[in-house]
């Protein structure tokens, strides 16, 4: 695996050349792909997000409800990708155990937990009336 960290004297991976914006998008996509490949929880969250989308179509939720569901899916996904970035940076900076490294990782994981819990609450608020109407 090649290093993503630029060493002294090496040229930049992104930002130079003819299409710096396209390169930036490729780098961003590579980061998302890394998070997806390496984080089991992100895979679970993607499956749950797809289940919420399927439920939204099946129940015919409103546009405002769609907005709530899509924003929750995005917020949880962003939180998980940022958590992955923080964990990777902490592992690079502090390969040995350190209390501050643990605190940084725990705080990042806590952000994912808060986003996920909030999304569950929003999901209950959105889907409960539709499900109750079916009963």
Coordinates of N, CA and C in Angstrom, one line a residue:
X1 N 0.8 -1.2 0.0 CA 0.0 0.0 0.0 C 0.9 1.2 0.0
X2 N 0.6 2.1 -0.9 CA 1.5 3.3 -0.9 C 1.1 4.3 0.2
X3 N 2.0 5.1 0.5 CA 1.8 6.1 1.6 C 1.0 7.3 1.1
X4 N 0.0 7.7 1.9 CA -0.7 8.9 1.6 C -0.1 10.2 2.1
X5 N 0.9 10.0 2.9 CA 1.6 11.1 3.5 C 2.7 11.6 2.6
X6 N 2.8 12.9 2.3 CA 3.8 13.4 1.4 C 5.1 13.6 2.2
X7 N 6.1 13.1 1.6 CA 7.5 13.3 2.2 C 8.1 14.5 1.6
X8 N 9.1 15.0 2.3 CA 9.9 16.2 1.8 C 10.4 15.9 0.4
X9 N 10.2 16.8 -0.5 CA 10.6 16.7 -1.8 C 9.7 16.0 -2.8
X10 N 8.6 15.4 -2.3 CA 7.7 14.7 -3.1 C 6.6 15.7 -3.6
X11 N 6.1 15.5 -4.8 CA 5.1 16.4 -5.3 C 3.8 16.0 -4.7
X12 N 2.8 17.0 -4.7 CA 1.5 16.8 -4.1 C 0.7 15.8 -5.0
X13 N -0.2 15.0 -4.3 CA -1.1 14.1 -5.0 C -2.2 14.9 -5.6
X14 N -2.8 15.8 -4.9 CA -3.9 16.6 -5.4 C -3.6 18.1 -5.5
X15 N -4.3 18.8 -6.3 CA -4.2 20.2 -6.3 C -3.2 20.7 -7.4
X16 N -2.4 19.9 -7.9 CA -1.5 20.3 -9.0 C -1.9 19.6 -10.3
X17 N -1.4 20.1 -11.4 CA -1.7 19.5 -12.6 C -2.9 20.2 -13.3
X18 N -3.5 19.5 -14.3 CA -4.5 20.1 -15.1 C -5.9 20.1 -14.5
X19 N -6.2 19.1 -13.7 CA -7.5 19.0 -13.2 C -7.5 18.8 -11.6
X20 N -7.1 19.9 -10.9 CA -6.9 19.8 -9.5 C -8.3 19.5 -8.8
X21 N -9.4 20.0 -9.3 CA -10.7 19.7 -8.6 C -11.0 18.2 -8.8
X22 N -10.8 17.7 -10.0 CA -11.1 16.3 -10.2 C -10.2 15.4 -9.3
X23 N -9.0 15.8 -9.1 CA -8.1 15.1 -8.2 C -8.6 15.1 -6.8
X24 N -9.1 16.3 -6.4 CA -9.6 16.5 -5.0 C -10.8 15.6 -4.8
X25 N -11.6 15.5 -5.8 CA -12.8 14.6 -5.7 C -12.4 13.1 -5.6
X26 N -11.3 12.7 -6.4 CA -10.8 11.4 -6.3 C -10.3 11.1 -4.9
X27 N -9.5 12.0 -4.4 CA -9.0 11.8 -3.0 C -10.1 11.7 -2.0
X28 N -11.1 12.5 -2.1 CA -12.3 12.4 -1.2 C -13.0 11.1 -1.3
X29 N -13.2 10.7 -2.6 CA -13.8 9.4 -2.8 C -13.0 8.2 -2.2
X30 N -11.7 8.3 -2.3 CA -10.8 7.3 -1.8 C -10.9 7.3 -0.2
X31 N -11.1 8.4 0.4 CA -11.2 8.5 1.8 C -12.5 7.8 2.3
X32 N -13.6 8.1 1.5 CA -14.9 7.5 1.8 C -14.8 6.0 1.6
X33 N -14.2 5.6 0.6 CA -14.0 4.1 0.3 C -13.2 3.4 1.4
X34 N -12.1 4.1 1.8 CA -11.3 3.6 2.9 C -12.2 3.4 4.2
X35 N -13.0 4.4 4.5 CA -13.8 4.3 5.7 C -14.8 3.1 5.5
X36 N -15.4 3.0 4.3 CA -16.4 1.9 4.1 C -15.7 0.6 4.2
X37 N -14.5 0.4 3.6 CA -13.8 -0.9 3.7 C -13.4 -1.2 5.1
X38 N -13.0 -0.3 5.9 CA -12.3 -0.5 7.2 C -13.2 -0.5 8.4
X39 N -14.4 0.1 8.2 CA -15.3 0.3 9.4 C -16.6 -0.5 9.2
X40 N -16.7 -1.6 10.1 CA -17.9 -2.4 10.1 C -19.1 -1.6 10.4
X41 N -19.0 -0.6 11.3 CA -20.2 0.2 11.7 C -20.7 1.0 10.5
X42 N -19.8 1.5 9.7 CA -20.3 2.3 8.5 C -21.1 1.4 7.6
X43 N -20.7 0.1 7.4 CA -21.4 -0.8 6.5 C -22.8 -1.0 7.1
X44 N -22.9 -1.2 8.4 CA -24.2 -1.4 9.1 C -25.0 -0.2 8.9
X45 N -24.5 1.0 9.1 CA -25.2 2.3 8.9 C -25.7 2.5 7.5
X46 N -24.9 2.0 6.5 CA -25.4 2.1 5.1 C -26.6 1.2 4.9
X47 N -26.5 0.0 5.4 CA -27.7 -0.9 5.3 C -28.9 -0.4 6.0
X48 N -28.7 0.2 7.2 CA -29.9 0.8 7.9 C -30.4 2.0 7.1
X49 N -29.5 2.8 6.5 CA -30.0 3.9 5.7 C -30.8 3.5 4.5
X50 N -30.3 2.4 3.9 CA -31.0 1.9 2.7 C -32.4 1.3 3.2
X51 N -32.4 0.7 4.3 CA -33.7 0.2 4.9 C -34.7 1.4 5.1
X52 N -34.1 2.5 5.6 CA -35.0 3.6 5.9 C -35.5 4.2 4.6
X53 N -34.7 4.2 3.5 CA -35.1 4.7 2.2 C -36.2 3.8 1.7
X54 N -36.0 2.4 1.8 CA -37.0 1.5 1.3 C -38.3 1.7 2.1
X55 N -38.2 1.9 3.4 CA -39.4 2.1 4.2 C -40.1 3.4 3.8
X56 N -39.3 4.4 3.5 CA -39.9 5.7 3.0 C -40.7 5.5 1.7
X57 N -40.1 4.8 0.8 CA -40.9 4.5 -0.5 C -42.1 3.6 -0.2
X58 N -42.0 2.6 0.6 CA -43.1 1.7 0.9 C -44.2 2.4 1.6
X59 N -43.9 3.4 2.5 CA -44.9 4.1 3.2 C -45.4 5.4 2.6
X60 N -44.7 5.8 1.6 CA -45.1 7.0 0.9 C -45.0 8.3 1.7
X61 N -43.8 8.4 2.4 CA -43.6 9.5 3.3 C -43.6 10.9 2.5
X62 N -43.8 11.9 3.2 CA -43.9 13.3 2.6 C -42.5 13.8 2.3
X63 N -42.5 14.9 1.5 CA -41.2 15.5 1.2 C -40.4 16.0 2.4
X64 N -41.1 16.6 3.3 CA -40.4 17.0 4.6 C -39.9 15.8 5.3
X65 N -40.6 14.7 5.4 CA -40.1 13.5 6.0 C -38.9 13.0 5.3
X66 N -38.9 13.0 3.9 CA -37.8 12.6 3.2 C -36.5 13.4 3.5
X67 N -36.8 14.7 3.6 CA -35.7 15.6 4.0 C -35.0 15.2 5.3
X68 N -35.9 14.9 6.3 CA -35.4 14.5 7.6 C -34.6 13.2 7.5
X69 N -35.1 12.3 6.8 CA -34.5 11.0 6.7 C -33.1 11.1 5.9
X70 N -33.1 11.8 4.8 CA -31.9 11.9 4.0 C -30.8 12.7 4.8
X71 N -31.2 13.8 5.5 CA -30.3 14.5 6.3 C -29.7 13.6 7.5
X72 N -30.5 12.8 8.1 CA -30.0 11.9 9.1 C -29.0 10.9 8.6
X73 N -29.3 10.4 7.4 CA -28.4 9.4 6.8 C -27.1 10.1 6.5
X74 N -27.1 11.3 6.0 CA -25.9 12.1 5.7 C -25.1 12.4 6.9
X75 N -25.8 12.9 8.0 CA -25.1 13.2 9.2 C -24.4 12.0 9.8
X76 N -25.1 10.9 9.9 CA -24.5 9.7 10.5 C -23.3 9.3 9.6
X77 N -23.4 9.3 8.3 CA -22.3 8.9 7.4 C -21.1 9.8 7.6
X78 N -21.4 11.1 7.6 CA -20.3 12.1 7.8 C -19.6 11.9 9.2
X79 N -20.4 11.7 10.2 CA -19.8 11.4 11.5 C -18.9 10.2 11.5
X80 N -19.4 9.1 10.9 CA -18.6 7.9 10.8 C -17.3 8.1 10.0
X81 N -17.3 8.8 8.9 CA -16.1 9.1 8.1 C -15.2 10.0 8.9
X82 N -15.7 11.0 9.6 CA -14.8 11.8 10.4 C -14.2 11.0 11.6
X83 N -15.0 10.2 12.2 CA -14.5 9.3 13.2 C -13.3 8.4 12.7
X84 N -13.5 7.9 11.5 CA -12.4 7.1 10.9 C -11.2 7.9 10.7
X85 N -11.3 9.1 10.2 CA -10.2 10.0 10.0 C -9.5 10.3 11.3
X86 N -10.2 10.6 12.3 CA -9.6 10.9 13.6 C -8.9 9.7 14.2
X87 N -9.5 8.5 14.1 CA -8.9 7.3 14.6 C -7.6 7.0 13.8
X88 N -7.6 7.2 12.5 CA -6.4 7.0 11.7 C -5.3 8.0 12.1
X89 N -5.7 9.2 12.2 CA -4.7 10.3 12.6 C -4.1 10.0 14.0
X90 N -4.9 9.6 14.9 CA -4.5 9.3 16.3 C -3.5 8.1 16.2
X91 N -3.9 7.1 15.5 CA -3.0 5.9 15.4 C -1.7 6.3 14.8
X92 N -1.7 7.2 13.8 CA -0.4 7.6 13.2 C 0.4 8.4 14.2
X93 N -0.2 9.3 14.9 CA 0.5 10.2 15.8 C 0.9 9.6 17.1
X94 N 0.1 8.6 17.5 CA 0.4 8.0 18.8 C 0.2 6.5 18.7
X95 N 1.2 5.8 18.2 CA 1.1 4.3 18.0 C 1.0 3.6 19.4
X96 N 1.6 4.1 20.4 CA 1.5 3.6 21.7 C 0.3 4.1 22.4
X97 N -0.2 3.4 23.5 CA -1.4 3.8 24.2 C -1.1 5.1 24.9
X98 N -2.0 6.0 24.8 CA -1.9 7.3 25.6 C -3.3 7.7 26.0
X99 N -3.5 8.3 27.1 CA -4.8 8.7 27.6 C -5.5 9.7 26.7
X100 N -4.7 10.6 26.2 CA -5.3 11.6 25.3 C -5.7 11.0 23.9
X101 N -5.0 10.0 23.5 CA -5.3 9.3 22.2 C -6.7 8.6 22.5
X102 N -6.8 7.9 23.6 CA -8.0 7.2 24.0 C -9.2 8.2 24.0
X103 N -8.9 9.4 24.7 CA -10.0 10.4 24.8 C -10.4 10.9 23.4
X104 N -9.5 11.1 22.5 CA -9.8 11.6 21.2 C -10.7 10.6 20.5
X105 N -10.3 9.3 20.5 CA -11.0 8.3 19.9 C -12.4 8.1 20.5
X106 N -12.5 8.2 21.8 CA -13.8 8.0 22.5 C -14.7 9.2 22.1
X107 N -14.2 10.4 22.1 CA -15.0 11.5 21.8 C -15.5 11.4 20.3
X108 N -14.7 11.0 19.4 CA -15.1 10.8 18.0 C -16.2 9.8 17.9
X109 N -16.0 8.7 18.6 CA -17.0 7.6 18.6 C -18.3 8.1 19.3
X110 N -18.2 8.9 20.3 CA -19.4 9.5 21.0 C -20.2 10.4 20.0
X111 N -19.5 11.1 19.1 CA -20.2 11.9 18.1 C -21.0 11.0 17.2
X112 N -20.4 9.9 16.8 CA -21.2 9.0 16.0 C -22.4 8.4 16.7
X113 N -22.2 8.1 18.0 CA -23.3 7.6 18.8 C -24.4 8.7 18.9
X114 N -24.1 9.9 19.1 CA -25.1 11.0 19.2 C -25.8 11.1 17.9
X115 N -25.1 11.1 16.8 CA -25.7 11.3 15.5 C -26.7 10.1 15.2
X116 N -26.2 8.9 15.6 CA -27.0 7.7 15.4 C -28.3 7.7 16.3
X117 N -28.1 8.1 17.5 CA -29.3 8.1 18.4 C -30.3 9.2 18.0
X118 N -29.8 10.3 17.5 CA -30.7 11.3 17.0 C -31.4 10.9 15.8
X119 N -30.7 10.1 14.9 CA -31.4 9.6 13.7 C -32.4 8.5 14.1
X120 N -32.2 7.7 15.1 CA -33.2 6.8 15.5 C -34.5 7.5 16.0
X121 N -34.3 8.6 16.8 CA -35.4 9.4 17.2 C -36.2 10.0 16.1
X122 N -35.4 10.6 15.1 CA -36.1 11.2 14.0 C -36.8 10.1 13.2
X123 N -36.2 8.9 13.0 CA -36.9 7.8 12.3 C -38.2 7.4 13.0
X124 N -38.2 7.4 14.3 CA -39.4 7.0 15.1 C -40.5 8.1 14.8
X125 N -40.1 9.4 14.9 CA -41.0 10.5 14.7 C -41.6 10.4 13.3
X126 N -40.8 10.2 12.3 CA -41.2 10.2 10.9 C -42.1 8.9 10.6
X127 N -41.6 7.7 11.0 CA -42.3 6.5 10.5 C -43.5 6.1 11.4
X128 N -43.5 6.4 12.7 CA -44.5 6.0 13.6 C -45.9 6.3 13.1
X129 N -46.2 7.6 12.6 CA -47.6 7.9 12.2 C -48.0 7.0 11.0
X130 N -47.0 6.8 10.1 CA -47.4 6.0 8.9 C -47.6 4.6 9.2
X131 N -46.8 4.0 10.1 CA -47.1 2.6 10.6 C -48.4 2.5 11.4
X132 N -48.6 3.5 12.2 CA -49.9 3.4 13.0 C -51.1 3.5 12.1
X133 N -51.0 4.3 11.0 CA -52.1 4.4 10.1 C -52.4 3.0 9.4
X134 N -51.4 2.2 9.3 CA -51.6 0.9 8.7 C -52.3 -0.1 9.6
X135 N -52.2 0.1 10.9 CA -52.7 -0.8 11.9 C -54.2 -0.7 12.1

